JSON list of C-alpha atoms in Angstrom, two decimals:
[
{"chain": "M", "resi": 1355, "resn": "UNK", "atom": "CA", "xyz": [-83.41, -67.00, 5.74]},
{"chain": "M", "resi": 1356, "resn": "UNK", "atom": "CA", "xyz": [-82.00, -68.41, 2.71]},
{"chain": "M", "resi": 1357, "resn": "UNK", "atom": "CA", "xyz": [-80.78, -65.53, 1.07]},
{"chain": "M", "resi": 1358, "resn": "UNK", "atom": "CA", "xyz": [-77.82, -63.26, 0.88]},
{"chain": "M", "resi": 1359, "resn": "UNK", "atom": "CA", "xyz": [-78.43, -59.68, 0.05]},
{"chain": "M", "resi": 1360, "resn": "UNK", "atom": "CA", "xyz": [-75.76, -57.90, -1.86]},
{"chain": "M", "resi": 1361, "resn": "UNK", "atom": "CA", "xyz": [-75.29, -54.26, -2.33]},
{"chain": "M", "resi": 1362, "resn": "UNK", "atom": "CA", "xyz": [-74.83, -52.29, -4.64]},
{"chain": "M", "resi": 1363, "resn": "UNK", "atom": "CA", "xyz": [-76.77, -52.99, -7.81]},
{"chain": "M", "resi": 1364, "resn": "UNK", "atom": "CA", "xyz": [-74.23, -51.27, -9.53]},
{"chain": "M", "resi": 1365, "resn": "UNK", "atom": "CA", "xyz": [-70.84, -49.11, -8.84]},
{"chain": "M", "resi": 1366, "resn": "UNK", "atom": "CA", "xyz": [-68.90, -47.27, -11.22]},
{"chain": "M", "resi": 1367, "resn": "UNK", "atom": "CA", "xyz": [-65.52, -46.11, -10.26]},
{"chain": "M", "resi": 1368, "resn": "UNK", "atom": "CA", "xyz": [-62.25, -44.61, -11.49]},
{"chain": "M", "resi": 1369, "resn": "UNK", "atom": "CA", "xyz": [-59.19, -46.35, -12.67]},
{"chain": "M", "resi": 1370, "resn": "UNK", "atom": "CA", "xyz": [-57.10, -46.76, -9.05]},
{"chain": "M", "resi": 1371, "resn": "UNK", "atom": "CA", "xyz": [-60.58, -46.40, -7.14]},
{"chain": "M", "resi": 1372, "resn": "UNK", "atom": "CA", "xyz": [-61.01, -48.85, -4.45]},
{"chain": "M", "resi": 1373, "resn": "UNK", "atom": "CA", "xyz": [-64.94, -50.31, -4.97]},
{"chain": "M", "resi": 1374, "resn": "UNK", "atom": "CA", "xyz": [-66.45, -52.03, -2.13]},
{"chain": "M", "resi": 1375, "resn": "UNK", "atom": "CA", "xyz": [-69.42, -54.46, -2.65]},
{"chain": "M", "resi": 1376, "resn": "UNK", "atom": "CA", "xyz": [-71.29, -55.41, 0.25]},
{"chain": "M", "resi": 1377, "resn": "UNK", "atom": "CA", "xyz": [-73.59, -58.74, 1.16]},
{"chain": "M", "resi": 1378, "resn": "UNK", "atom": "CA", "xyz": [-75.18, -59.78, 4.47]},
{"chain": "M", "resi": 1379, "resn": "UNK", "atom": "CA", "xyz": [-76.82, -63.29, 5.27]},
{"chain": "M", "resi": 1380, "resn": "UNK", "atom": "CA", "xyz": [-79.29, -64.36, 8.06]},
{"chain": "M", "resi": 1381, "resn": "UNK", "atom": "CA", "xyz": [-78.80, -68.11, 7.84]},
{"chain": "M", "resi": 1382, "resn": "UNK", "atom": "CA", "xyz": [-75.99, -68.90, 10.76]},
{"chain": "M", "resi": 1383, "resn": "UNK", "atom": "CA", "xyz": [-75.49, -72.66, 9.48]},
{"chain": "M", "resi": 1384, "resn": "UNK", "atom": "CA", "xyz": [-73.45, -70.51, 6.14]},
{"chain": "M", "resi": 1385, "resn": "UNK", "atom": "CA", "xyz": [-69.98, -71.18, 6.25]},
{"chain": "M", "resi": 1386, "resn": "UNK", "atom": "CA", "xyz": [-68.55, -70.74, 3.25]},
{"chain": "M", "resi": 1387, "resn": "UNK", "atom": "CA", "xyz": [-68.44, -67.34, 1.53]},
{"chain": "M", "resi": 1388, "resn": "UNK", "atom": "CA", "xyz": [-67.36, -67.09, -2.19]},
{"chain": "M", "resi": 1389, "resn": "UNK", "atom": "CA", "xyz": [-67.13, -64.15, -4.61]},
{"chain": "M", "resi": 1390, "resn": "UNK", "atom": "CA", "xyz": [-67.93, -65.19, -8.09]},
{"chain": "M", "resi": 1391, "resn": "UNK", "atom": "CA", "xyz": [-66.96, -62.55, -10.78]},
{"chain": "M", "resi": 1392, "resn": "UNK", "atom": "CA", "xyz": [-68.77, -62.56, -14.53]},
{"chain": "M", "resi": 1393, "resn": "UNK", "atom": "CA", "xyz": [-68.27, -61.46, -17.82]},
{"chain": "M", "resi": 1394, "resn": "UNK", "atom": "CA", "xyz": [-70.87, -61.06, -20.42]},
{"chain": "M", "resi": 1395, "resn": "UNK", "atom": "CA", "xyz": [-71.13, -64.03, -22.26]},
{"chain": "M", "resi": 1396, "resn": "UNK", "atom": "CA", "xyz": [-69.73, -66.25, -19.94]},
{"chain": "M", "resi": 1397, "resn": "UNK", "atom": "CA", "xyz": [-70.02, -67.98, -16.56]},
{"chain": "M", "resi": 1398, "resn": "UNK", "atom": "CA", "xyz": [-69.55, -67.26, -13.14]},
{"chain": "M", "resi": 1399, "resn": "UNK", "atom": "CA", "xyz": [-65.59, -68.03, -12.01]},
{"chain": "M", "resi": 1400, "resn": "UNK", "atom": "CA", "xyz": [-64.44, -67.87, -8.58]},
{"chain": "M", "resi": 1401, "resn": "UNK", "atom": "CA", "xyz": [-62.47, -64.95, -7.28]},
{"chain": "M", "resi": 1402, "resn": "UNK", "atom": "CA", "xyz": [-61.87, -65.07, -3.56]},
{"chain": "M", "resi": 1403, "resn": "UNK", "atom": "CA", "xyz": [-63.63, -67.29, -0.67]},
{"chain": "M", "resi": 1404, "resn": "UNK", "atom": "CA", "xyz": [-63.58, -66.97, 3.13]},
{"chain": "M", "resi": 1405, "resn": "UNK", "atom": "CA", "xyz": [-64.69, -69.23, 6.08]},
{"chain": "M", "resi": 1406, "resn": "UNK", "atom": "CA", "xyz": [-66.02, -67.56, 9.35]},
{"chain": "M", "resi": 1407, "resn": "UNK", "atom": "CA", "xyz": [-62.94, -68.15, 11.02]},
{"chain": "M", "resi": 1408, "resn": "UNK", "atom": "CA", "xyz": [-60.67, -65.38, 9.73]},
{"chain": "M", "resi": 1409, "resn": "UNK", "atom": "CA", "xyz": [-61.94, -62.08, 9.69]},
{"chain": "M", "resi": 1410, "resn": "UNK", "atom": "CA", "xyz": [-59.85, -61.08, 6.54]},
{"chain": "M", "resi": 1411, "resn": "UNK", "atom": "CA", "xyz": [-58.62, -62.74, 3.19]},
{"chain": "M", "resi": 1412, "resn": "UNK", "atom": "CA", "xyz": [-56.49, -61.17, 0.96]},
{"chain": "M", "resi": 1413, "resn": "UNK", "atom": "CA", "xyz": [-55.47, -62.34, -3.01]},
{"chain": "M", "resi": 1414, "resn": "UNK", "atom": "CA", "xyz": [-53.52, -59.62, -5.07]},
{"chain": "M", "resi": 1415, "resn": "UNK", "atom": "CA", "xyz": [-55.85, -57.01, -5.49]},
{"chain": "M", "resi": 1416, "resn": "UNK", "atom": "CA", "xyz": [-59.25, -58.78, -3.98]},
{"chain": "M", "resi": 1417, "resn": "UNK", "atom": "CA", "xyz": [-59.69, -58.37, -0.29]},
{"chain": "M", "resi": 1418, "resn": "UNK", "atom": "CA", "xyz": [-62.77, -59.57, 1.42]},
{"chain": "M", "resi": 1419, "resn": "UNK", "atom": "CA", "xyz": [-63.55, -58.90, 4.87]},
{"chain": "M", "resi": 1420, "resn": "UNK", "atom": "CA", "xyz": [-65.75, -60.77, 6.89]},
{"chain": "M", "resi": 1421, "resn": "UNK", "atom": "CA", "xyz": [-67.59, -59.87, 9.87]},
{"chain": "M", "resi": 1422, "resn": "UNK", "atom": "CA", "xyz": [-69.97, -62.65, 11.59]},
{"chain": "M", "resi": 1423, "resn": "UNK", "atom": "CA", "xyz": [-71.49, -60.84, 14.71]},
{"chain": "M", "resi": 1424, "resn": "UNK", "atom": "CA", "xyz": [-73.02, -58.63, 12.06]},
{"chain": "M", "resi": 1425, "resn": "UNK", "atom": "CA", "xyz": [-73.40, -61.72, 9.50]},
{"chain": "M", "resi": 1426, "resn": "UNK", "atom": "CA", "xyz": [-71.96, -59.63, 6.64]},
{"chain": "M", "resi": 1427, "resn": "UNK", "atom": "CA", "xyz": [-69.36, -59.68, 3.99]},
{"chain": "M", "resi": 1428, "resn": "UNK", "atom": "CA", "xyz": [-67.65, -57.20, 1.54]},
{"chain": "M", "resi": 1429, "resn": "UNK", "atom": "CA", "xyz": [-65.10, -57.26, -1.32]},
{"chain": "M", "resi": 1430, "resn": "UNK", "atom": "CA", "xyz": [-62.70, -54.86, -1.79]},
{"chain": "M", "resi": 1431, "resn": "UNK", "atom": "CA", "xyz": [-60.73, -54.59, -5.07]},
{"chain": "M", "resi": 1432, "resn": "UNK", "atom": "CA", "xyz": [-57.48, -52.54, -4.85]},
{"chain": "M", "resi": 1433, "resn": "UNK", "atom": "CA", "xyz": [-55.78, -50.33, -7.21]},
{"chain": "M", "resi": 1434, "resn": "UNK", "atom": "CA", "xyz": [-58.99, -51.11, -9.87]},
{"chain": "M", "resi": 1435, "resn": "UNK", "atom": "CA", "xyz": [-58.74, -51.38, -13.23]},
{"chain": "M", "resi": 1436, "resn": "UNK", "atom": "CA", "xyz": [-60.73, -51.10, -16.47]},
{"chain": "M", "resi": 1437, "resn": "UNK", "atom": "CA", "xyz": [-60.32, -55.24, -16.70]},
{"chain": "M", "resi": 1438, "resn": "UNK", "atom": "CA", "xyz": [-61.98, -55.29, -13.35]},
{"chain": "M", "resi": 1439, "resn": "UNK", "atom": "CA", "xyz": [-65.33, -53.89, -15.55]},
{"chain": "M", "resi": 1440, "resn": "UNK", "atom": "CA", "xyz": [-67.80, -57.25, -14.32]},
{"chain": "M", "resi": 1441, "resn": "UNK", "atom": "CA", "xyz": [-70.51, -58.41, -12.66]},
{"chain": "M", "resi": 1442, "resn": "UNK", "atom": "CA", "xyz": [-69.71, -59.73, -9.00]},
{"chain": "M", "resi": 1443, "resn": "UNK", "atom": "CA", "xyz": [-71.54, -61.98, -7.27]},
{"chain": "M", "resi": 1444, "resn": "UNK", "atom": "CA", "xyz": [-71.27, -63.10, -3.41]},
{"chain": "M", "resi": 1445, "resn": "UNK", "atom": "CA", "xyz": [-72.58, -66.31, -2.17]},
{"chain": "M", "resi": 1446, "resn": "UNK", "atom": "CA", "xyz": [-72.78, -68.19, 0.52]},
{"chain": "M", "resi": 1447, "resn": "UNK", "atom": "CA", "xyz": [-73.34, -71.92, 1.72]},
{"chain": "M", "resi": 1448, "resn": "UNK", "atom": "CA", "xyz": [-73.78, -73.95, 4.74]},
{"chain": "M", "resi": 1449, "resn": "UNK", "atom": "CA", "xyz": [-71.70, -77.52, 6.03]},
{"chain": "M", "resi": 1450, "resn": "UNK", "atom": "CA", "xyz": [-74.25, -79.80, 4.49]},
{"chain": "M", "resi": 1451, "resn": "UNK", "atom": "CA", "xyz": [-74.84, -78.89, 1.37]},
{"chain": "M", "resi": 1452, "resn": "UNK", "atom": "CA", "xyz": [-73.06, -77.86, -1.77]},
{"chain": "M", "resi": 1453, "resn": "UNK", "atom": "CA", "xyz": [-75.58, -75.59, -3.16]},
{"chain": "M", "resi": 1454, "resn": "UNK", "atom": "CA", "xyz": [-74.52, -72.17, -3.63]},
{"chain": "M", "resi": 1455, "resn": "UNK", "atom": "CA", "xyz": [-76.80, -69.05, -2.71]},
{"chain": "M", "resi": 1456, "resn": "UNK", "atom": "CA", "xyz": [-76.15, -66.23, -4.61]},
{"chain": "M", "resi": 1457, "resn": "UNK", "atom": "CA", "xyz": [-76.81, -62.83, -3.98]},
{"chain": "M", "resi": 1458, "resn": "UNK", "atom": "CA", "xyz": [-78.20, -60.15, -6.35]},
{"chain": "M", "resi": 1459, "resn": "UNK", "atom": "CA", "xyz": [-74.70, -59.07, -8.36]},
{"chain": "M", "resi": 1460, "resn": "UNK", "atom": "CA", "xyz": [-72.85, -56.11, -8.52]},
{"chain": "M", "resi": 1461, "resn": "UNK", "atom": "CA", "xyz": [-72.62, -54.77, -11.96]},
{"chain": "M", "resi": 1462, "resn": "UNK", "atom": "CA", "xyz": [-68.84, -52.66, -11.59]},
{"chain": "M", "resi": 1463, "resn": "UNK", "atom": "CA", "xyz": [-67.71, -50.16, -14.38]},
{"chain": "M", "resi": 1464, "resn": "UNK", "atom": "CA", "xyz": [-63.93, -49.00, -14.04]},
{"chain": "M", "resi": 1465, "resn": "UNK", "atom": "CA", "xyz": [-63.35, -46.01, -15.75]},
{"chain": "M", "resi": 1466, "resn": "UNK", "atom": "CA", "xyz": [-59.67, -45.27, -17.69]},
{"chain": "Z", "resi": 37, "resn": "UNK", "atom": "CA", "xyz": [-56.38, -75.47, -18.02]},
{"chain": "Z", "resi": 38, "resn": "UNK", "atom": "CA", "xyz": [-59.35, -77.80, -17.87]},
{"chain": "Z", "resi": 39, "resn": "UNK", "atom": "CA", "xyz": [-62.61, -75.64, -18.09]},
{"chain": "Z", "resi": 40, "resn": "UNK", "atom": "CA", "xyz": [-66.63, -77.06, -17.73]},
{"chain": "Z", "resi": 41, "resn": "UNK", "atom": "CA", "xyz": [-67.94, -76.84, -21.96]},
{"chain": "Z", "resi": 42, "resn": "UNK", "atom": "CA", "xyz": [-71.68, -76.90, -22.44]},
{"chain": "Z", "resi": 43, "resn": "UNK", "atom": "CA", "xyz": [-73.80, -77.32, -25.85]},
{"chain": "Z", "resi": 44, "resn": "UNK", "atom": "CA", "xyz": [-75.43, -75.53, -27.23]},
{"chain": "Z", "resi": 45, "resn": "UNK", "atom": "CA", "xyz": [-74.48, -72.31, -26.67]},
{"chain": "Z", "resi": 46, "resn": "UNK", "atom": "CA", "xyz": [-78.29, -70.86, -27.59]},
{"chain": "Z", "resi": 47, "resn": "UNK", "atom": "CA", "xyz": [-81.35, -73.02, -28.23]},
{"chain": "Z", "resi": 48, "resn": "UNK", "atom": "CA", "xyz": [-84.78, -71.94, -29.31]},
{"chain": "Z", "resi": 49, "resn": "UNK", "atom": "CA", "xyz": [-87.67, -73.85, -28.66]},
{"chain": "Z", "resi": 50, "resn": "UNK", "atom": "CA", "xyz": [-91.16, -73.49, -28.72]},
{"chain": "Z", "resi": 51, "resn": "UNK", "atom": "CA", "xyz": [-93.50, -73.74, -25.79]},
{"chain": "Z", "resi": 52, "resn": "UNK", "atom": "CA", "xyz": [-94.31, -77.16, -24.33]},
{"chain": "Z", "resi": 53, "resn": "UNK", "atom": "CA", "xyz": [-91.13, -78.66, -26.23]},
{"chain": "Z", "resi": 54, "resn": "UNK", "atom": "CA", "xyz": [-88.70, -81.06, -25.05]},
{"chain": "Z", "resi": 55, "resn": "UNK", "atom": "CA", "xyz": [-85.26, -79.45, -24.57]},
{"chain": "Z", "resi": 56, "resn": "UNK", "atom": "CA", "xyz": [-81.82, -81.46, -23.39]},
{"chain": "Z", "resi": 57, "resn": "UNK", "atom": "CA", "xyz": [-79.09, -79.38, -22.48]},
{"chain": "Z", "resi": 58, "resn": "UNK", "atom": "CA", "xyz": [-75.76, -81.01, -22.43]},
{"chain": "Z", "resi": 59, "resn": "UNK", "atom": "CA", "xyz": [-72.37, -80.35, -20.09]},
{"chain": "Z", "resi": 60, "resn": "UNK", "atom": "CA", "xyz": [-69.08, -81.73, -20.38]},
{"chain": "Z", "resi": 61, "resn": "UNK", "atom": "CA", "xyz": [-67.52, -81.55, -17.04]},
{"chain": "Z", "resi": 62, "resn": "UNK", "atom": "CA", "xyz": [-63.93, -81.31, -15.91]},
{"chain": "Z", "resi": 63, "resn": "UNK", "atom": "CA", "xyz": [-62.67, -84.99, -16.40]},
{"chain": "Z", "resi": 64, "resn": "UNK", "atom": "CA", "xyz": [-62.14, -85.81, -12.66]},
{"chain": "Z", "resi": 65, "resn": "UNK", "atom": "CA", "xyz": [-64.84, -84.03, -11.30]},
{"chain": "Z", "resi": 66, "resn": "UNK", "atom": "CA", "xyz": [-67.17, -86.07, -9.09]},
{"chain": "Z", "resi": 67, "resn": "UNK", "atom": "CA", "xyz": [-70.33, -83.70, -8.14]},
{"chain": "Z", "resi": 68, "resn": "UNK", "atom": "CA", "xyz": [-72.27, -81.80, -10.55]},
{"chain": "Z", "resi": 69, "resn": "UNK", "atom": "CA", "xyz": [-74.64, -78.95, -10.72]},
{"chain": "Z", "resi": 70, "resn": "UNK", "atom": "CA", "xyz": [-77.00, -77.44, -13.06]},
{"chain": "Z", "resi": 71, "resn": "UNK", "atom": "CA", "xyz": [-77.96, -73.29, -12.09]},
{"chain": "Z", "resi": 72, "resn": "UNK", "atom": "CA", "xyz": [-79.69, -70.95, -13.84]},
{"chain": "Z", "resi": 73, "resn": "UNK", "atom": "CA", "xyz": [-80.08, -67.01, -14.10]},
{"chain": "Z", "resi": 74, "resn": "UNK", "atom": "CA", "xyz": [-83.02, -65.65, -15.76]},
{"chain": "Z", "resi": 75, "resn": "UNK", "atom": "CA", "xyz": [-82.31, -62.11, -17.52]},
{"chain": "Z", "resi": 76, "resn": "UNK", "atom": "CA", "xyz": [-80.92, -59.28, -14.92]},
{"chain": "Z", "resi": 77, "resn": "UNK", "atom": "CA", "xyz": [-81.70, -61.75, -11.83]},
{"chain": "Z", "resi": 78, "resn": "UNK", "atom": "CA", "xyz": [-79.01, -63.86, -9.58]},
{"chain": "Z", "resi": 79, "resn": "UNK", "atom": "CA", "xyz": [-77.66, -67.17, -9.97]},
{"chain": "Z", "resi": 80, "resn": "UNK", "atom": "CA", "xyz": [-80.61, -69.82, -9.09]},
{"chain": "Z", "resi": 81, "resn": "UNK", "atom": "CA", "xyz": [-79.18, -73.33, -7.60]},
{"chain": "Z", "resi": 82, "resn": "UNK", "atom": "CA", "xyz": [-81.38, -76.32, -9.60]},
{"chain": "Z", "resi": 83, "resn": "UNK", "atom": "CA", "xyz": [-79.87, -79.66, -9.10]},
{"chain": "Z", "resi": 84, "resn": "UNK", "atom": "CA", "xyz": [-76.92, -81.52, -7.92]},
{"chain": "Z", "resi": 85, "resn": "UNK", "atom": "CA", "xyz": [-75.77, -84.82, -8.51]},
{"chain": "Z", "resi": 86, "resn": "UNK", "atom": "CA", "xyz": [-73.13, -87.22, -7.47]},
{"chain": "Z", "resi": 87, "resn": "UNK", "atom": "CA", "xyz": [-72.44, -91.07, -7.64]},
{"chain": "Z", "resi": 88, "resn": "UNK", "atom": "CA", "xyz": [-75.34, -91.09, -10.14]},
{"chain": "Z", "resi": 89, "resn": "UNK", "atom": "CA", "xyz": [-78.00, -89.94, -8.18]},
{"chain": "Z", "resi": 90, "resn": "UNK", "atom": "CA", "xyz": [-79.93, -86.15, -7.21]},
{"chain": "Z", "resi": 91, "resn": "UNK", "atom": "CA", "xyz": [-77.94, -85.22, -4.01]},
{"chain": "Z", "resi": 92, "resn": "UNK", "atom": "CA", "xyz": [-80.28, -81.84, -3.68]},
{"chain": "Z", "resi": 93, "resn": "UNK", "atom": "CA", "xyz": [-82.44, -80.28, -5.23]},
{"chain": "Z", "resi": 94, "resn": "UNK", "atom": "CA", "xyz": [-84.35, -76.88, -5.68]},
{"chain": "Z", "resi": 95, "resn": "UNK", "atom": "CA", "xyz": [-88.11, -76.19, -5.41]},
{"chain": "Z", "resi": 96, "resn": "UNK", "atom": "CA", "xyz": [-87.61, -75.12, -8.98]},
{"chain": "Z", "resi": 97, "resn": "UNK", "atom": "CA", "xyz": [-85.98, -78.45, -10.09]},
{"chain": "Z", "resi": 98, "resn": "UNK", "atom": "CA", "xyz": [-90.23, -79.88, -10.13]},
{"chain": "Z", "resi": 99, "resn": "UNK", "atom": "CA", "xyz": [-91.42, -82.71, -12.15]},
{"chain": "Z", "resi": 100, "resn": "UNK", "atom": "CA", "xyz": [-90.86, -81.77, -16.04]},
{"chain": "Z", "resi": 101, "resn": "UNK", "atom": "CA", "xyz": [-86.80, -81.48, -15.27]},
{"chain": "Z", "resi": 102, "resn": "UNK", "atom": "CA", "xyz": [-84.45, -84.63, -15.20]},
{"chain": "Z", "resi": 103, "resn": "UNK", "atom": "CA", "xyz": [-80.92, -85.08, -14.92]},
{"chain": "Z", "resi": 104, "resn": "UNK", "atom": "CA", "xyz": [-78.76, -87.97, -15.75]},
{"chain": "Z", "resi": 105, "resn": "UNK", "atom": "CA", "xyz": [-75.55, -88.84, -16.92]},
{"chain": "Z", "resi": 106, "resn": "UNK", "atom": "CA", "xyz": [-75.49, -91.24, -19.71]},
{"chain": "Z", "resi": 107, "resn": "UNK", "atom": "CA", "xyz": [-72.32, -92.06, -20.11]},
{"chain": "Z", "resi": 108, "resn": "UNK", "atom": "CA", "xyz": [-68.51, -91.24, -18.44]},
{"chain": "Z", "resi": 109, "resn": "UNK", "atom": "CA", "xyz": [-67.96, -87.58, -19.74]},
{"chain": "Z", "resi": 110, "resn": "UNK", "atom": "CA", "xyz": [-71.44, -86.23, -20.47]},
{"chain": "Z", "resi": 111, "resn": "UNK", "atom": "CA", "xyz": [-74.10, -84.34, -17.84]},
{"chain": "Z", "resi": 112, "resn": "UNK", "atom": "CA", "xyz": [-76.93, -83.12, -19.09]},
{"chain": "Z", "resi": 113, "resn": "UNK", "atom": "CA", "xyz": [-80.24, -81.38, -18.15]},
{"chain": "Z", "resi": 114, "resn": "UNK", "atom": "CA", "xyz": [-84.06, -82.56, -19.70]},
{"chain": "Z", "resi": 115, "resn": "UNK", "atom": "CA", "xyz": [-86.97, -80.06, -19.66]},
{"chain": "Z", "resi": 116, "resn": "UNK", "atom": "CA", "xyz": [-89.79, -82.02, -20.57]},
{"chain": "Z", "resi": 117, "resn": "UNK", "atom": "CA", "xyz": [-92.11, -79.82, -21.70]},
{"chain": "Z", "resi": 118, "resn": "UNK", "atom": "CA", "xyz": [-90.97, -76.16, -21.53]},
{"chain": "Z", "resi": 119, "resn": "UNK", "atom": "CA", "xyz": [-93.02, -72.96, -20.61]},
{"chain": "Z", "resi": 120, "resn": "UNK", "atom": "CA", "xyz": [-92.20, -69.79, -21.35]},
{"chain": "Z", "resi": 121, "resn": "UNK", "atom": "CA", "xyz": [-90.78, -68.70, -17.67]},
{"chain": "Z", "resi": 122, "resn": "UNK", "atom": "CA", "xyz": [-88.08, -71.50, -18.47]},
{"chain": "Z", "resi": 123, "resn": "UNK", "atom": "CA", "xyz": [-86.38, -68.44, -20.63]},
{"chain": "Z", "resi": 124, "resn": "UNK", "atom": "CA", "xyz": [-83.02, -68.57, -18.99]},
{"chain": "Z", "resi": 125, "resn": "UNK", "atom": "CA", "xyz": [-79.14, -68.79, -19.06]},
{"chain": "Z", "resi": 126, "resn": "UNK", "atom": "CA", "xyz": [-78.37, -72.41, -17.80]},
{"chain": "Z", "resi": 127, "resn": "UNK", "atom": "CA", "xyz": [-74.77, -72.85, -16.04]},
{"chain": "Z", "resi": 128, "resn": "UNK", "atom": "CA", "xyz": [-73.13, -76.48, -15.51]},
{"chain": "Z", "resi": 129, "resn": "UNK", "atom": "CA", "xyz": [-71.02, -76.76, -12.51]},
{"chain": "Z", "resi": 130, "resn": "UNK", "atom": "CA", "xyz": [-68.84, -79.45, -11.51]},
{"chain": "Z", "resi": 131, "resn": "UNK", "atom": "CA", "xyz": [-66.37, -79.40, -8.56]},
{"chain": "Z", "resi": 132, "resn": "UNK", "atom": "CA", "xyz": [-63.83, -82.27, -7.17]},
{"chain": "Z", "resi": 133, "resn": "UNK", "atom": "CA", "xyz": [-64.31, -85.21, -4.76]},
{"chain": "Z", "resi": 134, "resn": "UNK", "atom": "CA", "xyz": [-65.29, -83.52, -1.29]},
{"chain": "Z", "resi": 135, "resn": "UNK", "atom": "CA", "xyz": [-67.30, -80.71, -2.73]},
{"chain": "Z", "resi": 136, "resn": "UNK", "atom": "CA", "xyz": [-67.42, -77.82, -0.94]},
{"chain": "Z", "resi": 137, "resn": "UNK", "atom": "CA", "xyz": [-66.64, -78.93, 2.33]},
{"chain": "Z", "resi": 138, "resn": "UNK", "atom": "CA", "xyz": [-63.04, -79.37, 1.19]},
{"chain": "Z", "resi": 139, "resn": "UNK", "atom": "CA", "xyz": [-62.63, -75.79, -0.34]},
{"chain": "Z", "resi": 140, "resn": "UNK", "atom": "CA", "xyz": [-63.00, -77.19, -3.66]},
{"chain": "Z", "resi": 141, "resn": "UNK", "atom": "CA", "xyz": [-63.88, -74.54, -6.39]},
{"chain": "Z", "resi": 142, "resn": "UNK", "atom": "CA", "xyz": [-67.20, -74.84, -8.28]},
{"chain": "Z", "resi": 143, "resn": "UNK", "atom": "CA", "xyz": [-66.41, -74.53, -12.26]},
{"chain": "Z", "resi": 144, "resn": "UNK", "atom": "CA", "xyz": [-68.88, -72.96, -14.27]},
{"chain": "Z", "resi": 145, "resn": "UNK", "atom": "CA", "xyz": [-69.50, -73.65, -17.90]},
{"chain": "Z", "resi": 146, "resn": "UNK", "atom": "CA", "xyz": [-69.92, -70.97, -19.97]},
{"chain": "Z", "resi": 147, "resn": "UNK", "atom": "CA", "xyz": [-74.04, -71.01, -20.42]},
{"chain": "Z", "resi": 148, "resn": "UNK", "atom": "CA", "xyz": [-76.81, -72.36, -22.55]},
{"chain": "Z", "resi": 149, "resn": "UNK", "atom": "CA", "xyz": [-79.09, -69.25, -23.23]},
{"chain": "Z", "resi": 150, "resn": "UNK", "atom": "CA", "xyz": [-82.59, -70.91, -23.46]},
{"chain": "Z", "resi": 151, "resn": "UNK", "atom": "CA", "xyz": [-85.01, -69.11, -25.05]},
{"chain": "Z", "resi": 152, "resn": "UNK", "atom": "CA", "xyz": [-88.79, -70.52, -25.08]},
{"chain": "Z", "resi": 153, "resn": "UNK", "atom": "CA", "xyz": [-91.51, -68.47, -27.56]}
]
């Protein structure tokens, strides 16, 4: 009940391609949603977070939507570029706690 | 922009040796974290810690690991006597006063790859 499963394992996609990574949770007591994104060699940063009470959060190019009847939660990354080329990571959390569960990753390729 | 620096960057160590891994967090950060990610796998949560003490911790975070800060700027994580499944990258976190609860972003250091042989 703990965990957050994330899908795709991995996505390639052309330059101006829209990729969509998707992660669903069981755990009701989550209420904070973050998308971590990763380079090699360095550590997860923080993209784009939601709470269950907005269905939709937009920054620039990252969208996530958020959908808690079905307890799932996607990123969408407009317009993408080869810079967008990362692992993502969802994650999720609950009121009493400030550990982070992470889901599986999403390792994105942007082609030129 | 302040950032979350950890030391050293790689350490090898043989099996059933001490290891400290050390984490500078952001100056005014109040709650810290230690995570790891073994090879290919997710993020793992292991510790946190606040006003000096273990707020949480993981069923992974047993016996041979300690955490402490010794002094105002320096966090760092002991693994007494390592095994071999300890082979890991180890993230730092630290976040500001509130935690999470307040939308406040958890910073991650850039890593300590730990490799036991």
């Amino acid at each position: 009940q703990q965990q957050v499963k994330q899908s795709p394992q991995s996505l390639i996609v052309q330059k101006g391609g829209i990729p969509i990574i998707n992660c669903a949770y069981e755990n009701t007591a989550f209420d904070y949603f973050p998308w971590y994104q990763q380079f090699p060699g360095k550590g997860p940063a923080l993209l784009i977070a939601i709470r269950p009470d907005v269905s939709e959060k937009k920054e620039g190019r990252f969208t996530i939507s958020f959908n808690k009847s079905a307890k799932q939660f996607s990123l969408h990354i407009m317009d993408s570029q080869p810079g967008d080329s990362a692992t993502y990571f969802c994650a999720a959390s609950s009121w009493n706690t400030d550990k982070l569960i992470f889901g599986t990753g999403t390792r994105l390729q942007v082609f030129p | 922009e302040p950032e979350v620096t950890q030391t050293p960057s790689h350490q090898v160590t043989q099996m059933g040796q001490e290891v400290i891994l050390r984490c500078v967090p952001i100056s005014n950060h109040l709650y810290f974290y230690w995570y790891r990610q073994i090879l290919g796998q997710k993020v793992e949560f292991l510790v946190s810690f606040y006003n000096n003490e273990i707020s949480e911790k993981s069923e992974i975070f047993d016996d041979q690991f300690s955490v402490e800060r010794p002094d105002g700027s320096n966090f760092t994580l002991k693994i007494r006597s390592t095994k071999l499944e300890d082979s890991a990258m180890y993230f730092c976190a630290s976040t500001n006063e509130g935690g999470l609860a307040y939308d406040n972003e958890q910073f991650f250091g850039p890593g300590t790859r730990l490799t036991v042989l």
